[in-house]
C-alpha positions as a printed Julia matrix, in Angstrom:
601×3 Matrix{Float64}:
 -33.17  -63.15  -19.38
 -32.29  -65.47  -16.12
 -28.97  -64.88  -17.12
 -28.74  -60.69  -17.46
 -31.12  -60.81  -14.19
 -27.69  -62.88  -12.41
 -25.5   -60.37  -13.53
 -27.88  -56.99  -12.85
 -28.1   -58.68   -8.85
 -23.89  -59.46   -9.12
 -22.81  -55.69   -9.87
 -25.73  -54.29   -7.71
 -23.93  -53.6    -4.15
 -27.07  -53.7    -2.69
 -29.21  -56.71   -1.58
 -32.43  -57.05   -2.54
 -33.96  -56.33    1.14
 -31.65  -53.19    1.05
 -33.04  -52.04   -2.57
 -37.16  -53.12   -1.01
 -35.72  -50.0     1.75
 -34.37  -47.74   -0.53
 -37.89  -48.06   -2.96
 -39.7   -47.52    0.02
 -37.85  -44.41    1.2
 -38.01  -43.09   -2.92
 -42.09  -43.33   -3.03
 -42.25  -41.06    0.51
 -39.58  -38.36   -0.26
 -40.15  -35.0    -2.89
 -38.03  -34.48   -5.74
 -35.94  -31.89   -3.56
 -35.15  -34.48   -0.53
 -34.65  -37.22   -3.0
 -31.59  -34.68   -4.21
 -30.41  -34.11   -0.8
 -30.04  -37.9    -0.24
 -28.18  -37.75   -3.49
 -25.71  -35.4    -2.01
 -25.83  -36.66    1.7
 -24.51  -40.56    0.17
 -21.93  -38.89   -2.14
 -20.47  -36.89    0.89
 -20.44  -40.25    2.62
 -18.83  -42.09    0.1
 -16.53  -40.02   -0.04
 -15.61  -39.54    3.57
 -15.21  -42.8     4.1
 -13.09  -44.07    0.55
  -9.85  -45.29    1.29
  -8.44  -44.59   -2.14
  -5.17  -42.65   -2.58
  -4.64  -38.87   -3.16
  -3.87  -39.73   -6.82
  -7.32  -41.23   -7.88
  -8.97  -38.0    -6.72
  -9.35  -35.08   -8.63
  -6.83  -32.13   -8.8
  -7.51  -28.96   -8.6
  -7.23  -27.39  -12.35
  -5.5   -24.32  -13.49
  -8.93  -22.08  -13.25
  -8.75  -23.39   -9.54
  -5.19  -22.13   -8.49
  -4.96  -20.42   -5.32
  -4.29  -16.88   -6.71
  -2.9   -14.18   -4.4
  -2.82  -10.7    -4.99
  -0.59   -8.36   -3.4
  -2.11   -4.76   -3.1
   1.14   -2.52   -1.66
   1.56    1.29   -0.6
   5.28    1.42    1.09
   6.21   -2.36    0.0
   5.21   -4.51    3.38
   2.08   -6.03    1.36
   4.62   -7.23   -1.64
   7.27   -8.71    0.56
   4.43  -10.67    2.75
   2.67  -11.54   -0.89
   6.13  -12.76   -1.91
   6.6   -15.16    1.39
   3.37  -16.6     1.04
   3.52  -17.75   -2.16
   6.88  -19.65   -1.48
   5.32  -20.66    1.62
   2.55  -22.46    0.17
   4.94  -23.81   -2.73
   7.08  -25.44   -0.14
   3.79  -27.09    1.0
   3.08  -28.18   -2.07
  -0.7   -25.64   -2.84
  -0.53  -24.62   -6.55
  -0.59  -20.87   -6.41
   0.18  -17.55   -8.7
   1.35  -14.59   -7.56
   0.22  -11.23   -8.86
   0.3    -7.16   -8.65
  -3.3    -5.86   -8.11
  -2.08   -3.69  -11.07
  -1.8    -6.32  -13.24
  -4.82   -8.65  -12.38
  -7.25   -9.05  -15.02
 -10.03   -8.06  -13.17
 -12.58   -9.21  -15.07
 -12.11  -13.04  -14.5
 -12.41  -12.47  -11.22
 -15.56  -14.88  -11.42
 -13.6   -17.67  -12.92
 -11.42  -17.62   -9.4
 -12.03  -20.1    -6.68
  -9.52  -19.49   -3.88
  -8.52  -15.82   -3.91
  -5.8   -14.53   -1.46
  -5.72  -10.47   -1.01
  -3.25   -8.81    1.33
  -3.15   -4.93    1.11
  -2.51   -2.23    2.82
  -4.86    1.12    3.57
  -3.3     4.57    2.5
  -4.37    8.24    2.6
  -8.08    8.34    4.26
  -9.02    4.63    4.11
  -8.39    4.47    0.88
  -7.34    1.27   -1.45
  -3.7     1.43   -2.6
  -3.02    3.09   -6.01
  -2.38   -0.47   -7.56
  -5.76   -1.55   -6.68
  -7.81    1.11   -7.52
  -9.31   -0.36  -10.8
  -9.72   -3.62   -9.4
 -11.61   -1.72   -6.43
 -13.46    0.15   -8.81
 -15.06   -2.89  -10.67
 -15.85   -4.88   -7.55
 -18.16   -1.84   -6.45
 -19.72   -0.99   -9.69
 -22.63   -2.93  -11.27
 -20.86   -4.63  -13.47
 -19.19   -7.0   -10.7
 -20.52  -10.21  -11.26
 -21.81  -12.79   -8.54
 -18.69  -14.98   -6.88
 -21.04  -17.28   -5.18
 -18.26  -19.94   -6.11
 -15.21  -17.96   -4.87
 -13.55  -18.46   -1.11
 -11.49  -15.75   -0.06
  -8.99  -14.61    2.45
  -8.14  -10.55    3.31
  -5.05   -9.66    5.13
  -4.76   -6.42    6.0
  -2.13   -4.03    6.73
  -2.42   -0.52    8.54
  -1.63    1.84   11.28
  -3.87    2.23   14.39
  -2.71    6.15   14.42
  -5.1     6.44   11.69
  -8.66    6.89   12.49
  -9.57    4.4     9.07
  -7.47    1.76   10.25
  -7.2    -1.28    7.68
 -10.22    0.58    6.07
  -9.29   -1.03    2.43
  -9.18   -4.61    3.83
 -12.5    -3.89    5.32
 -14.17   -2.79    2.1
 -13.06   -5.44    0.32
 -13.98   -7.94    2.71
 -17.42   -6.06    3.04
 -18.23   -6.02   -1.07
 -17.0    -9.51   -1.33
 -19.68  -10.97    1.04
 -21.95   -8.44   -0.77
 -21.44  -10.5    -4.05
 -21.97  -13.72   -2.35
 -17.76  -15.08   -1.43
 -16.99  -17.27    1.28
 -14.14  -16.04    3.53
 -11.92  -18.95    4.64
 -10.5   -16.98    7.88
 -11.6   -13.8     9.8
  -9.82  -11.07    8.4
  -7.21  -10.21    9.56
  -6.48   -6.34   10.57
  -2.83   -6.03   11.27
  -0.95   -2.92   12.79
   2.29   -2.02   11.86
   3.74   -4.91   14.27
   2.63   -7.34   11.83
   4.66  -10.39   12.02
   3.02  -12.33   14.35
  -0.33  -12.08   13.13
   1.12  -13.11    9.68
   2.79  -15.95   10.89
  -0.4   -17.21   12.73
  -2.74  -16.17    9.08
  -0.5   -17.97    6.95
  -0.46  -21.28    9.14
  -4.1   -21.21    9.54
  -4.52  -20.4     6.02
  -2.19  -23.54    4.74
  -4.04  -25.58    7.25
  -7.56  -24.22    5.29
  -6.96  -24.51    1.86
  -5.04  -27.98    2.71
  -7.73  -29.51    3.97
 -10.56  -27.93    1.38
  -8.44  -28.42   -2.09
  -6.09  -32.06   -3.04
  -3.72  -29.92   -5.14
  -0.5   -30.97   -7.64
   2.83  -31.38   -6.11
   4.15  -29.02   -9.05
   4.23  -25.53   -8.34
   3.22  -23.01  -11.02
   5.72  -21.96  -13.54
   4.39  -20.85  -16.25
   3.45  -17.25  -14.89
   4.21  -14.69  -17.52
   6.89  -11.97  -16.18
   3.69   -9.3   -16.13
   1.44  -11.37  -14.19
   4.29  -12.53  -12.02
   5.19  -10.19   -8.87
   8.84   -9.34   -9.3
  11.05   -8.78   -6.08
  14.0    -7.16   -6.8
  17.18   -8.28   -5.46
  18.52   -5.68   -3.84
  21.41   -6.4    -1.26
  20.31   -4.09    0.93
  16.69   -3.73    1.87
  14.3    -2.74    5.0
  15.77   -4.91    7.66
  19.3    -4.93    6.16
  19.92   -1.16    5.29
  23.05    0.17    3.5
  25.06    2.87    5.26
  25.2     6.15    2.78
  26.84    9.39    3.21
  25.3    12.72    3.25
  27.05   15.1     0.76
  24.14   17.95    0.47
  21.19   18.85    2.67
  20.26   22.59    1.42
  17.33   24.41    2.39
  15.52   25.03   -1.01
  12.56   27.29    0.05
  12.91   30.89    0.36
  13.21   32.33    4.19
   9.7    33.75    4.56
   8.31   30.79    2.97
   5.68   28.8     5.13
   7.14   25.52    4.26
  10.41   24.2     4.8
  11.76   21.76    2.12
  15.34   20.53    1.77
  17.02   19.07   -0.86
  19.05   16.42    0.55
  21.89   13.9    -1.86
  23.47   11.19   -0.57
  27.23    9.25   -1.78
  26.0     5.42   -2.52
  29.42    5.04   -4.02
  30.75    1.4    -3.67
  27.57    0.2    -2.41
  26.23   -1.95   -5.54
  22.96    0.3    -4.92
  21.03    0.92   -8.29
  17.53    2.5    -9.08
  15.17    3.51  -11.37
  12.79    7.38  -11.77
   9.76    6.22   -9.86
  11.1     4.33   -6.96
  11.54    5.38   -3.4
  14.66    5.79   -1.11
  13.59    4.34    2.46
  15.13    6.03    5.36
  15.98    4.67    8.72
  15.9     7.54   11.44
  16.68    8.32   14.82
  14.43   10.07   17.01
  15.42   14.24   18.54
  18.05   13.8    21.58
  16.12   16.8    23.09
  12.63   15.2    22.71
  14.09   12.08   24.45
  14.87   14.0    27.08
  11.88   16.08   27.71
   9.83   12.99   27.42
  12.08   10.97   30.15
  12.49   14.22   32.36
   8.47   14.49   32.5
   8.49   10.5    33.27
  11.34   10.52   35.94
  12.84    7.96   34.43
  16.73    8.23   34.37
  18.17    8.08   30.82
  20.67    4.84   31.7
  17.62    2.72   33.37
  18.09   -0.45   31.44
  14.72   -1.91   29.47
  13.97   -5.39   27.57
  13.34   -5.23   23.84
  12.77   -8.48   22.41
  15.06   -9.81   25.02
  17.91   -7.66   24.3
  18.78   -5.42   26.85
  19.8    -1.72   26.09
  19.17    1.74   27.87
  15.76    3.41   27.59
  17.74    6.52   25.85
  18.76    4.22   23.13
  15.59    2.32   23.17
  13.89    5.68   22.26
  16.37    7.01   20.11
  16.04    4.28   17.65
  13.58    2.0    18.33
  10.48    3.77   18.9
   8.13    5.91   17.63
   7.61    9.48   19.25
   5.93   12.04   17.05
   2.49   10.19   16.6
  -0.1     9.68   19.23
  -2.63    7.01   18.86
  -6.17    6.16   20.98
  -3.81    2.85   22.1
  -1.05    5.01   23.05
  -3.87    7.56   24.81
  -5.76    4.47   26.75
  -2.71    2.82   27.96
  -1.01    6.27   29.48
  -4.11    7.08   30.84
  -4.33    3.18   32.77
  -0.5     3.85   33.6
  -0.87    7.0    35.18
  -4.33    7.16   36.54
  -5.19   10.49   34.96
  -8.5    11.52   35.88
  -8.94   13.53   32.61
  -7.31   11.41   30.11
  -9.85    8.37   31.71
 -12.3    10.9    30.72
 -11.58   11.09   27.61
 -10.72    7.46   26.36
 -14.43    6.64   27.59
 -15.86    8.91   24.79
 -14.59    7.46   21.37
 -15.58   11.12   19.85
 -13.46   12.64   22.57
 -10.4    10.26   21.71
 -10.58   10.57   18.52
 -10.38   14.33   18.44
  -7.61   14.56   21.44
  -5.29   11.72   19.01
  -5.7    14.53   16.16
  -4.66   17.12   18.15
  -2.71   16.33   20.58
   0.96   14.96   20.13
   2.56   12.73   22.76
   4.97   14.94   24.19
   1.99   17.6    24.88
  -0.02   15.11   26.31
   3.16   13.96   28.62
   3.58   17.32   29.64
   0.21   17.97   30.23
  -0.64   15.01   32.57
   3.1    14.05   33.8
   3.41   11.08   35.73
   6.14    8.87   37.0
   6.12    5.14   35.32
   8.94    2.77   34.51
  10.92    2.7    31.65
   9.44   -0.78   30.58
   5.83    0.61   31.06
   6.68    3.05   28.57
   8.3     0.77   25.81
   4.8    -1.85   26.55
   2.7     1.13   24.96
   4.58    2.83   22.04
   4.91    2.23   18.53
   7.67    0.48   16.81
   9.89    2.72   14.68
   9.53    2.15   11.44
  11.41    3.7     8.22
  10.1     6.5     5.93
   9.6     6.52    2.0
  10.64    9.45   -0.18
  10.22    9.58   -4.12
  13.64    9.43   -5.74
  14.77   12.88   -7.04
  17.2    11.96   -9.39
  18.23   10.12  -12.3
  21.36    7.06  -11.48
  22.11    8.03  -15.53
  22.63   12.05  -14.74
  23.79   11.64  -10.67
  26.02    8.32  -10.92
  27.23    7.72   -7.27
  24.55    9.56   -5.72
  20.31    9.52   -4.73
  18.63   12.91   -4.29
  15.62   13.26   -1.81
  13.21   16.53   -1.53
  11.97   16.64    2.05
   8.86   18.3     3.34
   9.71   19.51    7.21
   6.3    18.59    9.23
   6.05   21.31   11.7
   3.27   21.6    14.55
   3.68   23.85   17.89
   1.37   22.75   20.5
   1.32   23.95   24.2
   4.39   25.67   23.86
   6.38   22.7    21.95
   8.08   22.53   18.74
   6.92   19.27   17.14
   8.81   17.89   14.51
   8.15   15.04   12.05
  10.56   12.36   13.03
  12.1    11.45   10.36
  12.2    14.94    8.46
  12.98   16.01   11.96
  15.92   14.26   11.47
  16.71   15.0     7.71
  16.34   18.18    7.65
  18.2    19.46   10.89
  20.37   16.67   11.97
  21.75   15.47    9.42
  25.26   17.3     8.07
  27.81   16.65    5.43
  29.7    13.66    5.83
  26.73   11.98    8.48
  26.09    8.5     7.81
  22.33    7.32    7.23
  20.52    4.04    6.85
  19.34    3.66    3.51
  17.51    1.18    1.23
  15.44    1.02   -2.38
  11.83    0.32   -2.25
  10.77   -0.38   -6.02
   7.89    0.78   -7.76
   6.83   -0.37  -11.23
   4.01    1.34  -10.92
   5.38    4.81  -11.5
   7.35    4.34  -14.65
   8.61    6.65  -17.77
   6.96    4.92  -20.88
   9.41    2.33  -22.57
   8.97    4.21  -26.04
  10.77    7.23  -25.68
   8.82    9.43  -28.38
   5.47    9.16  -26.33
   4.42   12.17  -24.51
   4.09   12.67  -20.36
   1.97   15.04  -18.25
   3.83   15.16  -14.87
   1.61   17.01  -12.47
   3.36   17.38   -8.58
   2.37   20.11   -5.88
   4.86   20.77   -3.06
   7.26   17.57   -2.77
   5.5    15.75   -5.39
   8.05   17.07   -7.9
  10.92   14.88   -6.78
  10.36   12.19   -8.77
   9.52   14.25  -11.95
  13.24   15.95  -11.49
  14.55   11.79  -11.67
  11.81   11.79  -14.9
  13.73   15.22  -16.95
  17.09   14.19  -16.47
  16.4    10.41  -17.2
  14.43   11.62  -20.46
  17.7    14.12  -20.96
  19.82   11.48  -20.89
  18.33    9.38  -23.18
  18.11   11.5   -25.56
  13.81   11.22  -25.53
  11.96   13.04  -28.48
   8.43   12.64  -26.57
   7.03   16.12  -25.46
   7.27   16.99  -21.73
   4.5    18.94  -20.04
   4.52   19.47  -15.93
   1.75   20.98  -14.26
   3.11   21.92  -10.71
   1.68   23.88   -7.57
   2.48   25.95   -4.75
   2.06   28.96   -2.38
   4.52   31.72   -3.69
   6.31   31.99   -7.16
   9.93   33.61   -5.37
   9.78   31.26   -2.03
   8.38   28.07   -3.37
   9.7    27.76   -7.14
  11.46   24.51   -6.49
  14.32   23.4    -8.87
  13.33   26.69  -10.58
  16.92   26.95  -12.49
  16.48   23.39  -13.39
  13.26   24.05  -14.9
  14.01   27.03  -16.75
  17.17   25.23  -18.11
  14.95   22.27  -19.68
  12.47   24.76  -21.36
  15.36   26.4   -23.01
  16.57   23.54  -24.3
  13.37   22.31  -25.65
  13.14   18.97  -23.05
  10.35   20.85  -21.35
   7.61   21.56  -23.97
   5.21   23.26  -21.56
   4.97   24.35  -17.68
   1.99   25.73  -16.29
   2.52   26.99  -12.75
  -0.16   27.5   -10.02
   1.12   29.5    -7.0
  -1.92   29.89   -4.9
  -1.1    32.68   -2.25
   0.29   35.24   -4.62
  -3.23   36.92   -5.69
  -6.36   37.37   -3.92
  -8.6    34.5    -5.44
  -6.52   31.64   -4.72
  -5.29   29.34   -7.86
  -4.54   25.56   -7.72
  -3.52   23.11   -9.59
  -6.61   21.65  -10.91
  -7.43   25.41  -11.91
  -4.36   25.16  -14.83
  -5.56   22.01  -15.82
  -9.19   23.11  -16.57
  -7.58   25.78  -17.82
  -5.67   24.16  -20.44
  -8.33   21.21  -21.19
  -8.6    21.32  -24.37
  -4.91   20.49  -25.12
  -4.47   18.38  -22.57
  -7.19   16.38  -24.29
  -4.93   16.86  -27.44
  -2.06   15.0   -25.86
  -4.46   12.04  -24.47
  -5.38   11.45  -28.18
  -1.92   11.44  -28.84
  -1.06    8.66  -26.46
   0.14   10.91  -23.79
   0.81    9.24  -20.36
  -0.58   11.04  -16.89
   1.56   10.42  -13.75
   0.59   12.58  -10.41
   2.57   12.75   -7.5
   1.56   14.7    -4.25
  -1.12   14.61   -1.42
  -3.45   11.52   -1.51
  -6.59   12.76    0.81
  -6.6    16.33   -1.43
  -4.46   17.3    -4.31
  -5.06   14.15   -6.32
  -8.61   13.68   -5.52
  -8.99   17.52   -6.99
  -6.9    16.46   -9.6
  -8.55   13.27  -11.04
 -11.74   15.03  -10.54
 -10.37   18.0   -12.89
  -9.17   15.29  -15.49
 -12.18   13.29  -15.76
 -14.95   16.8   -16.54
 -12.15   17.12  -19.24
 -12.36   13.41  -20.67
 -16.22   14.36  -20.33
 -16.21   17.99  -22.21
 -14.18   17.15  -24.98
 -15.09   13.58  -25.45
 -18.43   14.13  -25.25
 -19.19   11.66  -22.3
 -21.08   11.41  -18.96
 -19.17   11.54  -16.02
 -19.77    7.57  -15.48
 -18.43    7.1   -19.06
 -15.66    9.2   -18.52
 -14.25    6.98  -15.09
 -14.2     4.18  -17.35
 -12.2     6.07  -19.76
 -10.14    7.24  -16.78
 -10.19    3.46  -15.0
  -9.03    2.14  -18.72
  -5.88    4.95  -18.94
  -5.21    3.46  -15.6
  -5.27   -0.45  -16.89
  -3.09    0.79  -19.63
  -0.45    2.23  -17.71
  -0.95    5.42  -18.87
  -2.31    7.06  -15.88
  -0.11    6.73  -12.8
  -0.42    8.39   -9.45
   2.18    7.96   -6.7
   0.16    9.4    -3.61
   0.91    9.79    0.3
């Protein structure tokens, strides 16, 4: 007994006038502070252990810094895909993953989730995030009292929602109880240098929170893993085309003016698939250049500093800057440049601002309130030019050497101005056979013909929104596809806005085109829309949903689709014999399953 007792006092680390203190303290403290103790010595310990990073414990596989990339026009996936080699090189174990293809559900299991997406349409989440959107906000969302997050957001302070997505994400994270590990960030479409300082801050976070393995993760499968394809020629290293078409394709008394644009890529290694985008580098209206810097007095050849290369404010503003879109930034710093009584009027009235951004573009406001500043004053305040997407209109099997584009002209006239889009400024009336342009291929998997040719696609479009079901009908042509082909497709007048009408007709004669219902809403009294054909043909297009039909829309985010999915789900809910909430999920589960894809602006 003498002996154990030796041994007992031996492994003790405490001596025995220690152990009389820590008795003492045990018989005065509750059950609750003797646990805090527990935790306060444990902390200690463990601040103060000199042991090596190897005796800890590593972070396990259900711990893995997981970031999820949430894109519109492609900046989220490119930033996604620099993080994640980022923190490789610094050794953080860390997957990388489309919003489209996170399993949702395990969201609880996560520990360290990183989010960056951007904001399109009306605040609204990107298309590839919808369904994980959809379950954070519903009740089924479970607590995340365990997860610690990070939101970077991308946006455009032109828009009166700016990085509204990021925000509710951020928002309904807290809600369920998530730690943030930074501020979000809200990042305009200059967003390098906040990235740079995020992603430093961020490595500096999770470094100092997590003791993580040295091995990066491999062992991604190629779904889960966010694919980046190699492209030689991308966003900041364009490839030169040649313009071999641009034809007007609406009639003359039409109210819309869309071209059909195609474009030689021969010898330029450039390939592509039906459902990606052709980004378009453009230059900025001669004549608006020169309004703008005749209302300014500044002379055209005045030098100016851009990122400390020097070049003439012309050229600055022909190809660096943006000029069609006003912003309240834009609006606030005119009005401290010029001293403009009225304009300081109305940037001290958000309501005010808000309403003069919407209506007012910048050359109307310049012309309005002229004033004389410097051509660097003018640079400090406007908006970085930045490239435009269009959905491919053809097929690289049925055009070869060649992309197609449909163009929409944005046309506005205020106070006596023509105001043009830029860029479709540019497409449609500067650009002429044999022009050059500055192209590149922004991918989207998310917008993809089914890999089993015999299943049948609803393509529903309004306006420009049939471009990329053209690329679909000639891709399914030349493939020789046996599934059925139904397109649902809207616009004002049947003999000014038919477009690719002989193309159309051609495919329904040949049998490619099982069905087309057409809504032309100006050419009767009582208006008739898209979503009115597809009520109108419910019942079989609940036919073809049993049949494993896939659903892609392609058109106006803020209206058409929202009209759209709204007409689609009272169908799921008629003829499936659900409630509207039971029909979402059915919607939300098409959507999971790839067979219900929207590519909205």
């Amino acid at each position: 007994m003498i002996q154990n007792q030796k041994m007992f006092n031996i492994l003790l680390p405490l001596s025995s006038e220690q152990l009389n203190h820590l008795k003492e303290l045990e018989m005065t403290c509750s059950d609750i502070q003797c646990a805090w103790l527990s935790g306060y010595f444990w902390k200690k310990a463990n601040q103060n252990s000199n042991s090596s990073p190897i005796e800890k414990k590593k972070i396990d596989e259900d711990q893995l810094v997981t970031i999820i990339s949430a894109s519109q026009t492609g900046n989220a996936k490119l930033l996604s895909h620099r993080l994640h080699e980022y923190l490789n090189k610094n050794n953080i174990k860390n997957r990388l993953i489309n919003a489209i293809n996170y399993k949702f559900r395990k969201i609880k299991d996560e520990r360290t989730l990183i989010l960056i997406i951007s904001t399109q349409g009306e605040g609204e989440v990107p298309e590839e995030a919808i369904s994980l959107y959809n379950f954070i906000i519903s009740k089924k969302a479970p607590k995340l009292n365990y997860l610690s997050y990070s939101i970077f957001g991308l946006g455009d302070t032109s828009y009166n929602l700016f990085c509204q997505a990021a925000k509710n994400f951020d928002n309904r994270l807290k809600e369920l109880g998530a730690i943030s590990l930074l501020d979000r960030v809200d990042a305009d479409i200059e967003y390098e240098d906040d990235y740079d300082k995020w992603s430093q801050e961020l490595l500096k976070t999770i470094s100092s929170n997590y003791i993580n393995s040295k091995t990066s993760l491999r062992s991604l499968s190629q779904k889960d893993d966010l694919k980046i394809t190699n492209f030689s020629y991308t966003k900041n290293n364009p490839a030169l085309g040649t313009i071999l078409t641009n034809q007007r394709i609406t009639g003359r008394d039409s109210t819309k003016e869309i071209h059909h644009i195609e474009i030689d890529i021969n010898n330029l290694n450039i390939n592509y698939t039906p459902g990606d985008a052709l980004g378009v580098w453009y230059k900025n209206d001669p004549n608006l250049i020169n309004q703008i810097l005749k209302l300014l007095s500044i002379n055209p050849l005045e030098k100016v500093s851009i990122k400390n290369n020097i070049t003439t404010i012309f050229d600055a503003l022909e190809n660096s800057f943006e000029l069609t879109v006003n912003t309240k930034n834009i609006v606030q710093s005119y009005a401290h440049f010029s001293k403009n009584k009225f304009l300081k009027n109305i940037i001290s009235d958000e309501k005010k601002l808000n309403k003069y951004v919407t209506k007012t573009p910048l050359i109307s406001m310049i012309h309005d309130h002229s004033s004389k500043i410097s051509s660097q004053e003018l640079i400090s305040f406007l908006r970085p030019l930045t490239p435009r997407l269009y959905s491919i209109a053809s097929s690289q099997a049925e055009t070869h050497d060649e992309i197609h584009i449909t163009v929409g002209v944005v046309k506005k006239i205020v106070s006596g101005y023509v105001c043009l889009g830029g860029a479709s400024g540019y497409l449609s009336g500067s650009l002429k056979v044999d022009d050059k342009i500055k192209i590149f291929i922004e991918n989207n998997d998310n917008f993809r013909l089914p890999a089993d040719k015999n299943i049948p696609i609803i393509m529903i479009g309004s306006g420009t929104g049939i471009a990329p079901f053209r690329s679909f009908m000639q891709q399914r042509d030349n493939d020789g596809s046996k599934g059925k082909n139904w397109i649902f497709f809207g616009n004002p007048n049947f003999t000014e806005d038919f477009l690719y009408q002989i193309e159309w007709q051609e495919y329904i004669k040949k049998g490619l085109l099982t069905k087309m219902s057409l809504a032309w809403s100006r050419d009767q009294e009582h208006k008739i829309y898209i979503q009115d054909k597809i009520k109108e043909n419910g019942k079989e297009i609940w036919s073809w949903i049993k049949n494993g039909a896939q659903i892609y829309v392609c058109g106006n985010a803020s209206k058409m689709a929202k009209d759209v999915e709204k007409a689609l789900l009272d169908i799921i809910a008629k003829y499936n014999n659900m409630n509207i909430e039971d029909s979402t999920e059915f919607l939300n589960e098409m959507r999971l399953n790839q067979r219900y894809k929207r590519d909205v602006y």
